[in-house]
Short mmCIF file of C-alpha atoms and ligand atoms in Angstrom, two decimals:
data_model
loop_
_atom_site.label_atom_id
_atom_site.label_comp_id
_atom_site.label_asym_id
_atom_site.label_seq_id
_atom_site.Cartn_x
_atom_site.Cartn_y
_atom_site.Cartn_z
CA UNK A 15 133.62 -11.94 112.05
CA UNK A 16 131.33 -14.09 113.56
CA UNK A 17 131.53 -15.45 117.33
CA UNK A 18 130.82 -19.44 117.12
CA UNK A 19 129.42 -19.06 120.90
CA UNK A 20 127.66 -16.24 119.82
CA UNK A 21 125.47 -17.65 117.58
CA UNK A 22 124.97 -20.92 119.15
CA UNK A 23 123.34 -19.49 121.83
CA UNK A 24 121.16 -17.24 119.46
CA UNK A 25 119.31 -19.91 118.44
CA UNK A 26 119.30 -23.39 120.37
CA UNK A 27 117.79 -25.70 117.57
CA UNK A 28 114.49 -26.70 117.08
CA UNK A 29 114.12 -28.39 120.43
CA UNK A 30 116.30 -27.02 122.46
CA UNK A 31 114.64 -23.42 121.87
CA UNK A 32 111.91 -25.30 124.11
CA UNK A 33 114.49 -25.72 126.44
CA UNK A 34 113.18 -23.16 129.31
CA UNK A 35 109.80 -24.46 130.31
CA UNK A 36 110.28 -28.47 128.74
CA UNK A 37 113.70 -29.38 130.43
CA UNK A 38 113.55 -31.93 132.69
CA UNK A 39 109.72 -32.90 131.49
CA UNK A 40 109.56 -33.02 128.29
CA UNK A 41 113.04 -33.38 127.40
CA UNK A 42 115.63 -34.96 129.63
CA UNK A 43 113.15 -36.30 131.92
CA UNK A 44 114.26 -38.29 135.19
CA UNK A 45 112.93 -41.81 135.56
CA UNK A 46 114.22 -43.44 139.26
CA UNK A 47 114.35 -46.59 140.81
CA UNK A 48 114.65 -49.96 139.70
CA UNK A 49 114.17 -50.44 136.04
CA UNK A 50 110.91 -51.62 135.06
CA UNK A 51 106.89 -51.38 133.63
CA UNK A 52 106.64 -48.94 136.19
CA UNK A 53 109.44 -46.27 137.56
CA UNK A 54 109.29 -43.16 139.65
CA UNK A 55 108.28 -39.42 137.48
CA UNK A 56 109.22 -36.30 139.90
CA UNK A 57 108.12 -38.68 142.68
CA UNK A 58 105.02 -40.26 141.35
CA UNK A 59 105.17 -43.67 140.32
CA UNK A 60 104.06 -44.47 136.36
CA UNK A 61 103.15 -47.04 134.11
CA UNK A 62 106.28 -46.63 131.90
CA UNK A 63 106.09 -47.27 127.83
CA UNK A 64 109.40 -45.50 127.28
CA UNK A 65 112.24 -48.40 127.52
CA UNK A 66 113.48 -50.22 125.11
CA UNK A 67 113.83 -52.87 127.51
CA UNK A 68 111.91 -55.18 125.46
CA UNK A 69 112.54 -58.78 126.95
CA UNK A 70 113.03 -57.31 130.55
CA UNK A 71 116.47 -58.16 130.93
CA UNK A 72 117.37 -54.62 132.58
CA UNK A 73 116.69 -56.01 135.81
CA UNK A 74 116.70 -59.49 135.65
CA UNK A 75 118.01 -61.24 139.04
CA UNK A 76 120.56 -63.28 136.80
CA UNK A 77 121.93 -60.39 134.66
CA UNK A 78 121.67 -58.15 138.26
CA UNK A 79 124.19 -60.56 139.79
CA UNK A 80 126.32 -61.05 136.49
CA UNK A 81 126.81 -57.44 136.34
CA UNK A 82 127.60 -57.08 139.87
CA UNK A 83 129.62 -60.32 139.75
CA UNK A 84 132.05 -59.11 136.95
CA UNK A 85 131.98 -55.20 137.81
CA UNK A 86 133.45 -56.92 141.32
CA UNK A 87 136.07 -58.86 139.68
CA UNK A 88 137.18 -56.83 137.54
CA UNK A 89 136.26 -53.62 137.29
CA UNK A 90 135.52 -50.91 134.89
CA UNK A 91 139.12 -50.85 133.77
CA UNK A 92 140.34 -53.59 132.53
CA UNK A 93 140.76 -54.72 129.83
CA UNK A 94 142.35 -51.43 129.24
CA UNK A 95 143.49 -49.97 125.61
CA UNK A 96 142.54 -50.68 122.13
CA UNK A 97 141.40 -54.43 121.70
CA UNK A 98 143.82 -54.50 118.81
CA UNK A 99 146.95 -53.33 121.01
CA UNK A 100 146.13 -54.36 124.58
CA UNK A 101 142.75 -54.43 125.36
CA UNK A 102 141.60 -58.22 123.35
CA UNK A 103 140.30 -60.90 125.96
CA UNK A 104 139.31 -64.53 125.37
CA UNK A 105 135.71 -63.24 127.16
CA UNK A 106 135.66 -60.28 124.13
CA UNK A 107 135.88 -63.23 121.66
CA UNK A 108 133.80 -65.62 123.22
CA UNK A 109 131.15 -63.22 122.82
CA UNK A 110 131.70 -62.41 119.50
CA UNK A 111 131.64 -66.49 118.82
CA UNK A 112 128.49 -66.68 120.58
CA UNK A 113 126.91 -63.49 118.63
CA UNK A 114 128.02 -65.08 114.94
CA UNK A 115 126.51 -68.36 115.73
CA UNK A 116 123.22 -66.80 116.97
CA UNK A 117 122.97 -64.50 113.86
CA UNK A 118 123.91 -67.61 111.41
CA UNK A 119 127.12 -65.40 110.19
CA UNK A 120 130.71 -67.08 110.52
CA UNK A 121 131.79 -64.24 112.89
CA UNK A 122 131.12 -60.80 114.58
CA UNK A 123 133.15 -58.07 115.80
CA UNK A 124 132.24 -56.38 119.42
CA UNK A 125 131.44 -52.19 118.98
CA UNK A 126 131.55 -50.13 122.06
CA UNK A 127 128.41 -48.31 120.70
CA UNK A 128 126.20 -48.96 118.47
CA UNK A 129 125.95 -45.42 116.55
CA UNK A 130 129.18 -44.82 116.54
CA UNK A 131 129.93 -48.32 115.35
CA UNK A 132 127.81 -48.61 112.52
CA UNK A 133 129.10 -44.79 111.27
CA UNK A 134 132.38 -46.24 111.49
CA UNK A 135 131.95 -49.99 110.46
CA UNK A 136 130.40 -47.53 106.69
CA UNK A 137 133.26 -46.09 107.02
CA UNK A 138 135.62 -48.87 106.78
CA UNK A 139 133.85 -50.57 104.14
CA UNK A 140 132.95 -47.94 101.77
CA UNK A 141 135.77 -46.48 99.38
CA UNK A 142 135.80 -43.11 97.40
CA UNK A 143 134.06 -45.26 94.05
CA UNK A 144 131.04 -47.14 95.88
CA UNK A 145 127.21 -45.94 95.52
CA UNK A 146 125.46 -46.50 99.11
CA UNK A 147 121.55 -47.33 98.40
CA UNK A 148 119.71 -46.15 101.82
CA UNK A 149 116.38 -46.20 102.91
CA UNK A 150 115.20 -43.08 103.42
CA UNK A 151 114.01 -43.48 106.99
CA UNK A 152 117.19 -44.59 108.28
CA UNK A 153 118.26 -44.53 112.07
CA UNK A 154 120.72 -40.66 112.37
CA UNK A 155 123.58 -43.37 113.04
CA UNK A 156 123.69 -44.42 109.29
CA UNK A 157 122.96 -40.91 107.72
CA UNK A 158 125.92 -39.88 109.88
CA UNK A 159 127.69 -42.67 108.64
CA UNK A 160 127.00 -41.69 105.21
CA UNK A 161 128.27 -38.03 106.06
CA UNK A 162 131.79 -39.44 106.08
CA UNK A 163 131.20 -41.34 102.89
CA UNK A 164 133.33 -40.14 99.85
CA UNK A 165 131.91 -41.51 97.12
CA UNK A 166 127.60 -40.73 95.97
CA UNK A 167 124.68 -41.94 97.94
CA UNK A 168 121.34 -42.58 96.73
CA UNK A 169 118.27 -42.56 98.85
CA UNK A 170 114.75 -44.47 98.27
CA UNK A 171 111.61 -43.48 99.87
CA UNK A 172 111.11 -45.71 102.42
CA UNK A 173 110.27 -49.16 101.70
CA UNK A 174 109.66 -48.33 98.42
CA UNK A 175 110.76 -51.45 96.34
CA UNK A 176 110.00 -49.83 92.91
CA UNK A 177 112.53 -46.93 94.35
CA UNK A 178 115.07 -49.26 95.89
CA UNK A 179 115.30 -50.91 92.46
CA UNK A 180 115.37 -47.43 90.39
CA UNK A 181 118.23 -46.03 92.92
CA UNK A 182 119.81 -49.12 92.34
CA UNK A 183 119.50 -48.28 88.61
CA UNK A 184 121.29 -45.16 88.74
CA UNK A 185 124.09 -46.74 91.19
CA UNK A 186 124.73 -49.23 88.34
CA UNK A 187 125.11 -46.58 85.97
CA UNK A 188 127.81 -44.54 88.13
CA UNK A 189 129.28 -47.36 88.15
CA UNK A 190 129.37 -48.39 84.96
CA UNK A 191 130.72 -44.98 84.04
CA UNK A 192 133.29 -44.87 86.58
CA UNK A 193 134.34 -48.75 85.65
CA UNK A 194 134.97 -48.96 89.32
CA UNK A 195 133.33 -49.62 92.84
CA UNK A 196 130.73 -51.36 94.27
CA UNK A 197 126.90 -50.70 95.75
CA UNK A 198 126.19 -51.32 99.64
CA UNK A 199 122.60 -50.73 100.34
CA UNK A 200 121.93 -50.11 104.13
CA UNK A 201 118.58 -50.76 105.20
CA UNK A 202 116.72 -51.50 108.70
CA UNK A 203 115.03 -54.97 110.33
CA UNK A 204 112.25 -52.60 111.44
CA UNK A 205 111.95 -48.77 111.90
CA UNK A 206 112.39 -47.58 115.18
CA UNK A 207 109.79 -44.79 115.12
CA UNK A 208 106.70 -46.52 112.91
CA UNK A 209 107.65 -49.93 114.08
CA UNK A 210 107.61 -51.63 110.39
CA UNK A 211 109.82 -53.91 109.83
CA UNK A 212 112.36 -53.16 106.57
CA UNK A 213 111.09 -55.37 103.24
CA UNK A 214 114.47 -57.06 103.39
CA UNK A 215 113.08 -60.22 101.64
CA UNK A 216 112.33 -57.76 98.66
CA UNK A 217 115.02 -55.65 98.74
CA UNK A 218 117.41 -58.71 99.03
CA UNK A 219 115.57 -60.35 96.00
CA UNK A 220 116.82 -57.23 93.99
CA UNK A 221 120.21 -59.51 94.23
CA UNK A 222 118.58 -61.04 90.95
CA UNK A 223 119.00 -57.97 88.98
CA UNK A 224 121.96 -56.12 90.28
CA UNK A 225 125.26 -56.71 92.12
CA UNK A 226 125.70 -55.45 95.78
CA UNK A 227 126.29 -55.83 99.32
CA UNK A 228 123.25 -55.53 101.89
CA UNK A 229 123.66 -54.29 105.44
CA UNK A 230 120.49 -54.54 107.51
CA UNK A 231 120.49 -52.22 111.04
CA UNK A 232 118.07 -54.69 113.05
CA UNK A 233 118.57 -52.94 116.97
CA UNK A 234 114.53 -53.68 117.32
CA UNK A 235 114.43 -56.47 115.79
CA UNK A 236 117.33 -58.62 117.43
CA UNK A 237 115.58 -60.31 120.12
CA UNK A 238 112.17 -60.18 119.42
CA UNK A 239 111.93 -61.24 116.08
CA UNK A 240 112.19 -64.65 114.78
CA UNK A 241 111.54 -67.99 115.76
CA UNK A 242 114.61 -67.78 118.12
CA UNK A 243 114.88 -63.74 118.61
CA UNK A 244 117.76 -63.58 116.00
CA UNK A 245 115.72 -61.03 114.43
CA UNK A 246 114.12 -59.47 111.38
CA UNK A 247 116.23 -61.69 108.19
CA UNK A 248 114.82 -64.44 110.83
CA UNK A 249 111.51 -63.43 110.44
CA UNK A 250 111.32 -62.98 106.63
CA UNK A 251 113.08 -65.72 106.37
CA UNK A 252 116.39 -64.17 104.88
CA UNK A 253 118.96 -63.76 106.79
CA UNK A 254 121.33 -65.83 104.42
CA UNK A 255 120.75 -62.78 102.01
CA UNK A 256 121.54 -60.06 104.61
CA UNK A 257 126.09 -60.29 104.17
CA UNK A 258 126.64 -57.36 107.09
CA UNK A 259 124.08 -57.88 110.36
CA UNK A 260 124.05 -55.20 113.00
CA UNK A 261 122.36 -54.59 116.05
CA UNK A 262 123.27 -52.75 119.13
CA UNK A 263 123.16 -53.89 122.49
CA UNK A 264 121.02 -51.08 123.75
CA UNK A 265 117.41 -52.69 123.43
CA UNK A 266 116.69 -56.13 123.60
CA UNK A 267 119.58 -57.02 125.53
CA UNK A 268 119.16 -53.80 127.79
CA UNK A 269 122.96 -52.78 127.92
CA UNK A 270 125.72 -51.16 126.57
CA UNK A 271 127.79 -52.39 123.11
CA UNK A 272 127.22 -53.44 119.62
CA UNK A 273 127.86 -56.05 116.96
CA UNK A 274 128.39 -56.75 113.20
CA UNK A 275 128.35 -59.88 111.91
CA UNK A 276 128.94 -61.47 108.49
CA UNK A 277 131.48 -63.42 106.63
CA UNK A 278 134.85 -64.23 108.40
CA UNK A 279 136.74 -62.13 105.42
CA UNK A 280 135.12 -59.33 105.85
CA UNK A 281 134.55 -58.96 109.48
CA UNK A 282 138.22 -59.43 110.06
CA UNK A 283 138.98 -56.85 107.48
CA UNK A 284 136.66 -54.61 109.49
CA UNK A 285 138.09 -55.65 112.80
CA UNK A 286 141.43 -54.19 111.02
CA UNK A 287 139.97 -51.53 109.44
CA UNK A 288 137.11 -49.44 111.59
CA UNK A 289 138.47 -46.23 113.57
CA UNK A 290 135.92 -46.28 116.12
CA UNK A 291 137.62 -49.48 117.77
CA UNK A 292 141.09 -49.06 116.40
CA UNK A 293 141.23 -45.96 118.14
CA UNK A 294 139.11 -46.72 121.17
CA UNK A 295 139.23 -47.97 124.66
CA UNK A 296 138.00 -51.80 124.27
CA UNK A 297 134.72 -52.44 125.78
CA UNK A 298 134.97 -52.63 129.51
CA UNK A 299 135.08 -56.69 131.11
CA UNK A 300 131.93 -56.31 133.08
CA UNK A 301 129.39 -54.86 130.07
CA UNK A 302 131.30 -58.03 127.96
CA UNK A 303 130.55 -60.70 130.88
CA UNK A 304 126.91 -58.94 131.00
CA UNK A 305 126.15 -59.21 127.38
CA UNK A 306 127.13 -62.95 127.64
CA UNK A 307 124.36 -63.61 129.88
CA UNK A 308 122.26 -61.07 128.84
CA UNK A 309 122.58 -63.49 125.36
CA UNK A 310 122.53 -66.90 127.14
CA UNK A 311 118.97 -65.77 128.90
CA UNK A 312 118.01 -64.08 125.28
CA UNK A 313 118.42 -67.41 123.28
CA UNK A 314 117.32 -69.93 126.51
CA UNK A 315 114.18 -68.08 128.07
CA UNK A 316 111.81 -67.97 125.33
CA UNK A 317 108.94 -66.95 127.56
CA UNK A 318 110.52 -63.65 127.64
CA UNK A 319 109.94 -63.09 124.38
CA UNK A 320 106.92 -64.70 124.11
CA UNK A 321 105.30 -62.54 126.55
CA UNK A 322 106.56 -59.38 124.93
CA UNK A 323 104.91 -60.74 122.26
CA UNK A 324 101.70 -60.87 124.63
CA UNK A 325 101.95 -58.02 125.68
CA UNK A 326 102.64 -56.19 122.22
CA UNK A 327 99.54 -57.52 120.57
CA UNK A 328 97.30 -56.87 123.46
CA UNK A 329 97.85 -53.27 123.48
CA UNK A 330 97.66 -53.03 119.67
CA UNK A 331 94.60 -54.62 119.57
CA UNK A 332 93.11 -52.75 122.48
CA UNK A 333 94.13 -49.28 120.65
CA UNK A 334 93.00 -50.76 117.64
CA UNK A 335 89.23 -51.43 118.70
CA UNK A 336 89.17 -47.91 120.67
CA UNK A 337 89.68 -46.57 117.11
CA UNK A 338 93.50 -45.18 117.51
CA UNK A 339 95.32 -45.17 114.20
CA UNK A 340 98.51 -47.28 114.83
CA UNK A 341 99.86 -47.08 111.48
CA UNK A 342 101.46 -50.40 109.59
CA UNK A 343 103.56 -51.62 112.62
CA UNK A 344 104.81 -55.28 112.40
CA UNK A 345 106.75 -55.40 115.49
CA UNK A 346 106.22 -54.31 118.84
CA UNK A 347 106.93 -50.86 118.59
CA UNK A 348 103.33 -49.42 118.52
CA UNK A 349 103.18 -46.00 117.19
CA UNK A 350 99.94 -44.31 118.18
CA UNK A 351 99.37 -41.40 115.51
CA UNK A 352 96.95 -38.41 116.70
CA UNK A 353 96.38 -34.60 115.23
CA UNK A 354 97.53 -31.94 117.22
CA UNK A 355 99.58 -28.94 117.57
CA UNK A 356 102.95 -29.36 119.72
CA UNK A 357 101.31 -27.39 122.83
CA UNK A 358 98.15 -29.82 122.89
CA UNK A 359 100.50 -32.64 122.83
CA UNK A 360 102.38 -31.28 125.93
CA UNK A 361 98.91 -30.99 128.05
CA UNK A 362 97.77 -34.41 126.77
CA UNK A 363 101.21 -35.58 128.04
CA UNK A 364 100.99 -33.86 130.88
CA UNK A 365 97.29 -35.07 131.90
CA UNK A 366 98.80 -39.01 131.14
CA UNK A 367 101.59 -37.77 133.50
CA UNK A 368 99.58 -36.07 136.21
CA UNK A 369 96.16 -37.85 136.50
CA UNK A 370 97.11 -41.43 134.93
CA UNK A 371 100.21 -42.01 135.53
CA UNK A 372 101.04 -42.62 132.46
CA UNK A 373 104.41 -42.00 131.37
CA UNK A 374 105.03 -42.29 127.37
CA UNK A 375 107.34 -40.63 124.47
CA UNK A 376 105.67 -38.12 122.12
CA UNK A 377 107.03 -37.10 118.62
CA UNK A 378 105.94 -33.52 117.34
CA UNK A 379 106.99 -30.68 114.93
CA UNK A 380 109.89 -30.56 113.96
CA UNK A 381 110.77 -33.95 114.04
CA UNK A 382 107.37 -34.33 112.10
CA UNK A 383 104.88 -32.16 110.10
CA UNK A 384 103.03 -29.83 111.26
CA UNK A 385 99.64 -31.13 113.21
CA UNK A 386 100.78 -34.26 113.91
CA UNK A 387 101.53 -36.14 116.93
CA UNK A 388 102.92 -39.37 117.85
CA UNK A 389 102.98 -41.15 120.79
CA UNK A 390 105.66 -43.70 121.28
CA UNK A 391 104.62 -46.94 123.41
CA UNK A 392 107.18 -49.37 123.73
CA UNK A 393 105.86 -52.38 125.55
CA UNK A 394 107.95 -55.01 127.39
CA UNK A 395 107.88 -58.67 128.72
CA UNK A 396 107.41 -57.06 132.34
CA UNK A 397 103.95 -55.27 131.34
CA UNK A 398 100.96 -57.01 133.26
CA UNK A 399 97.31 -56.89 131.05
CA UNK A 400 96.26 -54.38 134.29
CA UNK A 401 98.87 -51.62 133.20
CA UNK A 402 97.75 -52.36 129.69
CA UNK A 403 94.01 -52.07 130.71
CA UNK A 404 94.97 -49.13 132.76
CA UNK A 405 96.59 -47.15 129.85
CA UNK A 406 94.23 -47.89 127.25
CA UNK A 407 91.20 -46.64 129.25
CA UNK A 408 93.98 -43.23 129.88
CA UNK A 409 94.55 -43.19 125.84
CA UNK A 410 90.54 -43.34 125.65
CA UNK A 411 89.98 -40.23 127.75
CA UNK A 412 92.71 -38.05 126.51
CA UNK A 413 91.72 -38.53 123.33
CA UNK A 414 88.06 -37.39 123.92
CA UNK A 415 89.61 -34.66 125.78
CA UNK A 416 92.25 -34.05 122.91
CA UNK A 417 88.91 -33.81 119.89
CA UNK A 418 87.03 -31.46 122.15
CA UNK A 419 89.55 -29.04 122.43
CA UNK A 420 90.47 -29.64 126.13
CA UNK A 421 94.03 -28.80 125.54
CA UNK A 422 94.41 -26.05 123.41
CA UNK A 423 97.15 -23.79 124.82
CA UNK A 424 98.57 -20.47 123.46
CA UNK A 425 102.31 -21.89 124.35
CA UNK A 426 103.84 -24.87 125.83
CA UNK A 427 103.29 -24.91 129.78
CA UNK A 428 106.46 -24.29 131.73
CA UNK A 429 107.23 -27.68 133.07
CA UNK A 430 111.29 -27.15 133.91
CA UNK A 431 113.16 -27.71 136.63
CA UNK A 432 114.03 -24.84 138.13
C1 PLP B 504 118.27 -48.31 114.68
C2 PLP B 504 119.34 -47.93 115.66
N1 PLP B 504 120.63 -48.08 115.32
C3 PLP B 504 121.61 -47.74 116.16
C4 PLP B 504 121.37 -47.20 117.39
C5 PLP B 504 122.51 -46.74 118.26
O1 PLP B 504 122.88 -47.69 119.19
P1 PLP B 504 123.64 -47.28 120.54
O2 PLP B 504 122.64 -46.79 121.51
O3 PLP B 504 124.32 -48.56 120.95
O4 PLP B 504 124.66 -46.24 120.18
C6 PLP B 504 120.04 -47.03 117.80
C7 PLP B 504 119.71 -46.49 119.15
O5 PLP B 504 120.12 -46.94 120.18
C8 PLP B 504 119.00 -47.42 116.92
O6 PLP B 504 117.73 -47.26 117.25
#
């Protein structure tokens, strides 16, 4: 007989065998003091294109004081149980209000997190007959989600229309043969890690030939997307079409919590109906009173966006004319795609790191082929054209460095805290 322990610690997973020399650098990195474009690295202050804080609003003066305002008055505790036994408050709905009417839906329903929300939100809705159609590139939170899923899945290569509609093909047919169920198909407003945004408009127009539900994950595009930041179904101009909207508080709005939104029916049948909340601790008062002005600044301060916006397009057009292959981003994630084995990566991070204060995400084997690198920039409305300047001219010089060889290394350097 095996020993669980035993073999756990045999073999730590594919990044966690790196553990040794990368924790603490490469991997569970510590960024200090006040959130911003540029933070403290082991002491050195960095231009930082790692947060998600797209619009800024992680240390905005207002949502400072309204989180210190409502953590003051009343605490992390209340209100305390399950919203649907103890733990409702007019402030929990008020939000939710506020969420439906930004998204266009008739009403929302609050998540605590966003992953396990969305996992458990596919839960509630799916029975043991319905087909999920799913993107393949979709966020771990909805493969998860799918994990708990009793009846058949079928996945189409991402953003692949033709495949959508074929998957969709053989969904109908289950279905036909069982005489029973339904088809959800889950897609995303834009992918996190290549930063395109979903084809929802096309997917969504596949409502001419078959019958189903569609549930659109947009956490990087609420808030940045759209004429008024509702996001990506903004953008294409279909959010009518999308029936289950989801986004997590995380990014944009720079906090803790999710939402779903969509018809009143079904929303309230999930507010009945998804384990995650049933059996969880309602969202704590002060991250509810934060989201509310985290959302009044969101929909009132459209420079914030705006500037992102700025911001976004002047360091994709900078890497752009330097030559760097950015792939087919439509949003402001900006995926910067270079060749590489994982040890050159880790010296080309650690020369942005060490001489140019640079402080960016990379994404190697295994997450991705062999060879390949990505580097992650995620710009903000806080960036100023100098740390833009300043990081392009850095992405100019490593790469030079990175074609000439500079960093080839028998083994990743030991970078860990010890
Ligand atoms: C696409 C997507 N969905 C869901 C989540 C999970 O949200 P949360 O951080 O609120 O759990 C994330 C990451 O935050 C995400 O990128």
């Amino acid at each position: 007989m095996a020993d669980i322990f035993e073999r756990l610690i045999k073999n730590y997973g594919p990044i966690g065998q790196h553990r040794e020399r990368a924790h603490g650098y490469f991997a569970f990195p510590k960024l200090e003091g006040e959130i911003g474009s540029k933070m403290k690295f082991r002491g050195q202050e960095m231009i930082v294109w790692s947060l998600n804080n797209y619009l800024g609003l992680a240390n905005h003066p207002a949502v400072r004081k309204a989180d210190a305002d409502a953590s003051a008055k009343y605490g992390l505790a209340l209100p305390m149980g399950a919203r649907m036994m103890s733990g409702n408050s007019d402030l929990h709905e008020r939000l939710e209000a506020e969420l439906a009417s930004f998204e266009h839906k008739e009403d929302a329903i609050l998540m605590n997190y966003g992953y396990q929300g969305i996992m458990s939100a596919i839960d509630a809705i799916c029975g043991r007959h319905d087909v999920v159609v799913y993107d393949a590139e979709c966020h771990a939170c909805i493969i998860d989600g799918l994990r708990m899923l009793a009846g058949h899945r079928f996945v189409y290569k991402h953003n692949d229309i033709e495949d959508c509609e074929k998957q969709l093909q053989r969904a109908q047919a289950l279905i036909d043969k069982q005489e029973t169920g339904g088809i959800l198909v889950i897609t995303e407003g834009v992918f996190g890690m290549a930063g395109d945004q979903g084809k929802l408009k096309e997917v969504a127009a596949l409502k001419n030939k078959f019958s189903f539900r569609l549930l659109v994950d947009d956490a990087h595009g609420f808030g940045t997307l759209g004429k008024t930041g509702a996001g990506a179904g903004e953008e294409q101009g279909c959010q009518d079409e999308i029936d289950l909207y989801f986004s997590t508080f995380a990014k944009s709005m720079a906090s803790i919590g999710a939402f779903m939104a969509g018809p009143k029916t079904i929303i309230d049948y999930i507010r009945y109906n998804i384990r995650s909340q049933i059996f969880a601790k309602s969202l704590p008062m002060p991250f509810v009173v934060g989201n509310l002005k985290r959302l009044e600044l969101l929909r009132t301060q459209t420079e914030l966006k705006d500037n992102l916006w700025k911001n976004a397009l002047a360091l994709q057009t900078g890497l752009k004319e330097r030559g760097f292959d950015i792939g087919k981003t439509d949003s402001v994630v900006t995926p910067v795609y270079m060749k590489g084995g994982v040890e050159e990566a880790t010296l080309m991070v650690m020369d942005l790191r060490e001489n140019y204060k640079i402080f960016c995400s990379i994404v190697v084997y295994p997450v991705i082929p062999k060879g390949h690198i990505i580097y992650r920039l995620i710009p903000t409305a806080e960036h100023s054209q100098e740390e833009i300047d300043l990081t392009l001219k850095a992405f100019s010089e490593t790469k030079a460095k990175l074609d000439a060889g500079a960093y080839k290394a028998e083994e990743i350097p030991d970078m860990a805290n010890k």
